[in-house]
């Protein structure tokens, strides 16, 4: 029943924290700029099907790539607290303007669920990179990927 119970694993949690630290600095190292946006995508009804969630994410990321061919970033798929549905966290480097990102996200995602978009702020006390890495590896559904693998 590993798939539905988060076990305590201090070594994994430490690695996830290190991964969050690495992710926070990756964009600056690669592109000499900070991340632009933090995105969370949820579903109206519980969805646990990995294949279907990847299909929805591919459509979303392809839509963004149509606006910015050089978009880059990472996505984390995470089980909800109730352990019966997935949601997604994305960190993005893009030249898409905020109003356009919100509009495109709404077009693609509003029929599936709720989206939350924030501008990335490296000085903000809430570290989105740490947050999005906190559950990686706790189940096989809690996964980390590069958005270029989505289309």
PDB file of C-alpha atoms in Angstrom:
ATOM      1  CA  UNK A   1       0.000   0.000   0.000  1.00  0.00           C
ATOM      2  CA  UNK A   2       3.051   2.282  -0.436  1.00  0.00           C
ATOM      3  CA  UNK A   3       1.102   4.262  -2.999  1.00  0.00           C
ATOM      4  CA  UNK A   4      -1.295   5.766  -0.442  1.00  0.00           C
ATOM      5  CA  UNK A   5       0.831   6.321   2.660  1.00  0.00           C
ATOM      6  CA  UNK A   6       3.684   8.790   3.038  1.00  0.00           C
ATOM      7  CA  UNK A   7       6.366   7.073   5.065  1.00  0.00           C
ATOM      8  CA  UNK A   8       8.956   8.928   7.117  1.00  0.00           C
ATOM      9  CA  UNK A   9      12.321   8.895   5.362  1.00  0.00           C
ATOM     10  CA  UNK A  10      14.746  11.551   6.605  1.00  0.00           C
ATOM     11  CA  UNK A  11      17.304  10.766   3.899  1.00  0.00           C
ATOM     12  CA  UNK A  12      14.723  11.241   1.118  1.00  0.00           C
ATOM     13  CA  UNK A  13      13.441  14.429   2.760  1.00  0.00           C
ATOM     14  CA  UNK A  14      16.995  15.793   2.947  1.00  0.00           C
ATOM     15  CA  UNK A  15      17.515  14.970  -0.739  1.00  0.00           C
ATOM     16  CA  UNK A  16      14.240  16.707  -1.601  1.00  0.00           C
ATOM     17  CA  UNK A  17      15.412  19.792   0.281  1.00  0.00           C
ATOM     18  CA  UNK A  18      18.714  19.739  -1.625  1.00  0.00           C
ATOM     19  CA  UNK A  19      16.771  19.349  -4.851  1.00  0.00           C
ATOM     20  CA  UNK A  20      14.699  22.416  -3.974  1.00  0.00           C
ATOM     21  CA  UNK A  21      17.898  24.394  -3.366  1.00  0.00           C
ATOM     22  CA  UNK A  22      19.303  23.254  -6.714  1.00  0.00           C
ATOM     23  CA  UNK A  23      16.054  24.087  -8.507  1.00  0.00           C
ATOM     24  CA  UNK A  24      15.964  27.584  -6.993  1.00  0.00           C
ATOM     25  CA  UNK A  25      19.356  28.431  -8.521  1.00  0.00           C
ATOM     26  CA  UNK A  26      19.049  26.513 -11.804  1.00  0.00           C
ATOM     27  CA  UNK A  27      17.401  29.238 -13.892  1.00  0.00           C
ATOM     28  CA  UNK A  28      19.884  31.882 -12.719  1.00  0.00           C
ATOM     29  CA  UNK A  29      22.771  29.551 -13.546  1.00  0.00           C
ATOM     30  CA  UNK A  30      21.448  28.541 -16.978  1.00  0.00           C
ATOM     31  CA  UNK A  31      19.856  31.789 -18.153  1.00  0.00           C
ATOM     32  CA  UNK A  32      21.361  34.512 -15.921  1.00  0.00           C
ATOM     33  CA  UNK A  33      17.873  35.382 -14.662  1.00  0.00           C
ATOM     34  CA  UNK A  34      15.458  34.172 -12.021  1.00  0.00           C
ATOM     35  CA  UNK A  35      12.355  32.141 -12.634  1.00  0.00           C
ATOM     36  CA  UNK A  36       9.341  34.076 -13.885  1.00  0.00           C
ATOM     37  CA  UNK A  37       6.264  32.178 -12.665  1.00  0.00           C
ATOM     38  CA  UNK A  38       5.074  29.582 -10.172  1.00  0.00           C
ATOM     39  CA  UNK A  39       1.998  27.690 -11.352  1.00  0.00           C
ATOM     40  CA  UNK A  40      -0.222  25.219  -9.515  1.00  0.00           C
ATOM     41  CA  UNK A  41      -2.853  23.242 -11.420  1.00  0.00           C
ATOM     42  CA  UNK A  42      -5.540  21.221  -9.637  1.00  0.00           C
ATOM     43  CA  UNK A  43      -8.492  19.119 -10.788  1.00  0.00           C
ATOM     44  CA  UNK A  44     -12.198  19.591 -10.073  1.00  0.00           C
ATOM     45  CA  UNK A  45     -12.571  15.906  -9.319  1.00  0.00           C
ATOM     46  CA  UNK A  46      -9.871  13.541  -8.092  1.00  0.00           C
ATOM     47  CA  UNK A  47      -7.641  12.334 -10.923  1.00  0.00           C
ATOM     48  CA  UNK A  48      -5.049   9.697 -10.169  1.00  0.00           C
ATOM     49  CA  UNK A  49      -4.390   8.467 -13.721  1.00  0.00           C
ATOM     50  CA  UNK A  50      -0.777   9.406 -14.566  1.00  0.00           C
ATOM     51  CA  UNK A  51      -1.268   8.939 -18.292  1.00  0.00           C
ATOM     52  CA  UNK A  52      -4.299  11.224 -18.432  1.00  0.00           C
ATOM     53  CA  UNK A  53      -2.699  13.913 -16.260  1.00  0.00           C
ATOM     54  CA  UNK A  54       0.402  13.884 -18.513  1.00  0.00           C
ATOM     55  CA  UNK A  55      -1.884  14.303 -21.540  1.00  0.00           C
ATOM     56  CA  UNK A  56      -3.536  17.352 -19.949  1.00  0.00           C
ATOM     57  CA  UNK A  57      -0.156  18.807 -19.004  1.00  0.00           C
ATOM     58  CA  UNK A  58       1.169  18.244 -22.521  1.00  0.00           C
ATOM     59  CA  UNK A  59      -1.740  20.214 -23.990  1.00  0.00           C
ATOM     60  CA  UNK A  60      -1.153  23.035 -21.493  1.00  0.00           C
ATOM     61  CA  UNK A  61       2.604  23.206 -22.059  1.00  0.00           C
ATOM     62  CA  UNK A  62       2.188  22.978 -25.847  1.00  0.00           C
ATOM     63  CA  UNK A  63      -0.180  25.951 -25.658  1.00  0.00           C
ATOM     64  CA  UNK A  64       2.448  27.926 -23.727  1.00  0.00           C
ATOM     65  CA  UNK A  65       5.197  26.826 -26.127  1.00  0.00           C
ATOM     66  CA  UNK A  66       3.111  28.213 -29.022  1.00  0.00           C
ATOM     67  CA  UNK A  67       3.468  31.626 -27.301  1.00  0.00           C
ATOM     68  CA  UNK A  68       7.138  31.242 -26.333  1.00  0.00           C
ATOM     69  CA  UNK A  69       9.342  28.692 -28.106  1.00  0.00           C
ATOM     70  CA  UNK A  70      12.097  29.215 -25.498  1.00  0.00           C
ATOM     71  CA  UNK A  71       9.943  28.478 -22.447  1.00  0.00           C
ATOM     72  CA  UNK A  72      11.716  26.276 -19.923  1.00  0.00           C
ATOM     73  CA  UNK A  73      11.022  24.888 -16.491  1.00  0.00           C
ATOM     74  CA  UNK A  74      10.094  21.932 -14.370  1.00  0.00           C
ATOM     75  CA  UNK A  75       6.907  20.202 -13.306  1.00  0.00           C
ATOM     76  CA  UNK A  76       6.176  18.177 -10.189  1.00  0.00           C
ATOM     77  CA  UNK A  77       3.195  15.842 -10.035  1.00  0.00           C
ATOM     78  CA  UNK A  78       1.986  15.434  -6.478  1.00  0.00           C
ATOM     79  CA  UNK A  79      -0.761  13.535  -4.712  1.00  0.00           C
ATOM     80  CA  UNK A  80      -3.244  15.705  -2.825  1.00  0.00           C
ATOM     81  CA  UNK A  81      -3.371  15.558   0.967  1.00  0.00           C
ATOM     82  CA  UNK A  82      -6.284  13.132   0.709  1.00  0.00           C
ATOM     83  CA  UNK A  83      -4.008  10.851  -1.390  1.00  0.00           C
ATOM     84  CA  UNK A  84      -6.660  10.230  -4.058  1.00  0.00           C
ATOM     85  CA  UNK A  85      -5.911  12.897  -6.643  1.00  0.00           C
ATOM     86  CA  UNK A  86      -2.987  14.516  -8.419  1.00  0.00           C
ATOM     87  CA  UNK A  87      -2.146  18.159  -8.772  1.00  0.00           C
ATOM     88  CA  UNK A  88       0.819  19.835 -10.466  1.00  0.00           C
ATOM     89  CA  UNK A  89       3.381  22.487  -9.589  1.00  0.00           C
ATOM     90  CA  UNK A  90       5.352  24.184 -12.355  1.00  0.00           C
ATOM     91  CA  UNK A  91       8.199  26.660 -12.221  1.00  0.00           C
ATOM     92  CA  UNK A  92       8.640  28.554 -15.487  1.00  0.00           C
ATOM     93  CA  UNK A  93      11.129  30.714 -17.329  1.00  0.00           C
ATOM     94  CA  UNK A  94       9.199  32.477 -20.058  1.00  0.00           C
ATOM     95  CA  UNK A  95       8.782  35.788 -21.825  1.00  0.00           C
ATOM     96  CA  UNK A  96       4.995  35.402 -21.858  1.00  0.00           C
ATOM     97  CA  UNK A  97       3.379  38.394 -20.169  1.00  0.00           C
ATOM     98  CA  UNK A  98       1.420  37.664 -17.013  1.00  0.00           C
ATOM     99  CA  UNK A  99      -2.003  38.580 -18.434  1.00  0.00           C
ATOM    100  CA  UNK A 100      -1.359  36.321 -21.459  1.00  0.00           C
ATOM    101  CA  UNK A 101      -0.169  33.438 -19.245  1.00  0.00           C
ATOM    102  CA  UNK A 102      -3.312  33.746 -17.123  1.00  0.00           C
ATOM    103  CA  UNK A 103      -5.508  33.888 -20.218  1.00  0.00           C
ATOM    104  CA  UNK A 104      -3.903  30.869 -21.911  1.00  0.00           C
ATOM    105  CA  UNK A 105      -3.963  28.906 -18.659  1.00  0.00           C
ATOM    106  CA  UNK A 106      -7.655  29.678 -18.198  1.00  0.00           C
ATOM    107  CA  UNK A 107      -8.471  28.587 -21.751  1.00  0.00           C
ATOM    108  CA  UNK A 108      -6.788  25.230 -21.280  1.00  0.00           C
ATOM    109  CA  UNK A 109      -7.316  24.494 -17.586  1.00  0.00           C
ATOM    110  CA  UNK A 110     -10.622  26.012 -16.429  1.00  0.00           C
ATOM    111  CA  UNK A 111     -12.607  23.009 -17.708  1.00  0.00           C
ATOM    112  CA  UNK A 112     -10.329  20.654 -15.748  1.00  0.00           C
ATOM    113  CA  UNK A 113      -9.912  22.500 -12.471  1.00  0.00           C
ATOM    114  CA  UNK A 114      -8.346  25.498 -10.785  1.00  0.00           C
ATOM    115  CA  UNK A 115      -5.070  27.232 -11.590  1.00  0.00           C
ATOM    116  CA  UNK A 116      -2.968  29.518  -9.438  1.00  0.00           C
ATOM    117  CA  UNK A 117      -0.254  31.669 -11.018  1.00  0.00           C
ATOM    118  CA  UNK A 118       2.220  33.762  -9.054  1.00  0.00           C
ATOM    119  CA  UNK A 119       5.178  35.780 -10.193  1.00  0.00           C
ATOM    120  CA  UNK A 120       8.353  34.201  -8.860  1.00  0.00           C
ATOM    121  CA  UNK A 121       9.986  36.354  -6.182  1.00  0.00           C
ATOM    122  CA  UNK A 122      13.429  35.193  -5.081  1.00  0.00           C
ATOM    123  CA  UNK A 123      13.169  37.388  -1.956  1.00  0.00           C
ATOM    124  CA  UNK A 124       9.795  36.042  -0.838  1.00  0.00           C
ATOM    125  CA  UNK A 125      10.038  34.012   2.378  1.00  0.00           C
ATOM    126  CA  UNK A 126       7.893  31.227   0.908  1.00  0.00           C
ATOM    127  CA  UNK A 127      10.267  29.183  -1.243  1.00  0.00           C
ATOM    128  CA  UNK A 128       8.192  27.713  -4.061  1.00  0.00           C
ATOM    129  CA  UNK A 129      11.078  25.515  -5.237  1.00  0.00           C
ATOM    130  CA  UNK A 130      11.339  23.879  -1.811  1.00  0.00           C
ATOM    131  CA  UNK A 131       7.566  23.566  -1.669  1.00  0.00           C
ATOM    132  CA  UNK A 132       7.269  21.837  -5.026  1.00  0.00           C
ATOM    133  CA  UNK A 133      10.022  19.328  -4.177  1.00  0.00           C
ATOM    134  CA  UNK A 134       8.760  18.333  -0.710  1.00  0.00           C
ATOM    135  CA  UNK A 135       6.976  15.102  -1.714  1.00  0.00           C
ATOM    136  CA  UNK A 136       9.070  13.883  -4.670  1.00  0.00           C
ATOM    137  CA  UNK A 137       9.607  10.149  -4.449  1.00  0.00           C
ATOM    138  CA  UNK A 138       7.185   9.566  -1.591  1.00  0.00           C
ATOM    139  CA  UNK A 139       5.016   7.568  -4.011  1.00  0.00           C
ATOM    140  CA  UNK A 140       5.640   6.694  -7.635  1.00  0.00           C
ATOM    141  CA  UNK A 141       3.016   9.290  -8.563  1.00  0.00           C
ATOM    142  CA  UNK A 142       4.986  12.088  -6.870  1.00  0.00           C
ATOM    143  CA  UNK A 143       7.355  12.780  -9.723  1.00  0.00           C
ATOM    144  CA  UNK A 144       9.648  15.457 -11.107  1.00  0.00           C
ATOM    145  CA  UNK A 145      10.151  16.235 -14.791  1.00  0.00           C
ATOM    146  CA  UNK A 146      11.397  18.820 -17.270  1.00  0.00           C
ATOM    147  CA  UNK A 147       8.636  20.582 -19.194  1.00  0.00           C
ATOM    148  CA  UNK A 148      10.403  19.881 -22.505  1.00  0.00           C
ATOM    149  CA  UNK A 149       9.376  16.231 -21.998  1.00  0.00           C
ATOM    150  CA  UNK A 150       5.762  17.356 -22.422  1.00  0.00           C
ATOM    151  CA  UNK A 151       5.853  18.440 -26.022  1.00  0.00           C
TER     152      UNK A 151
END
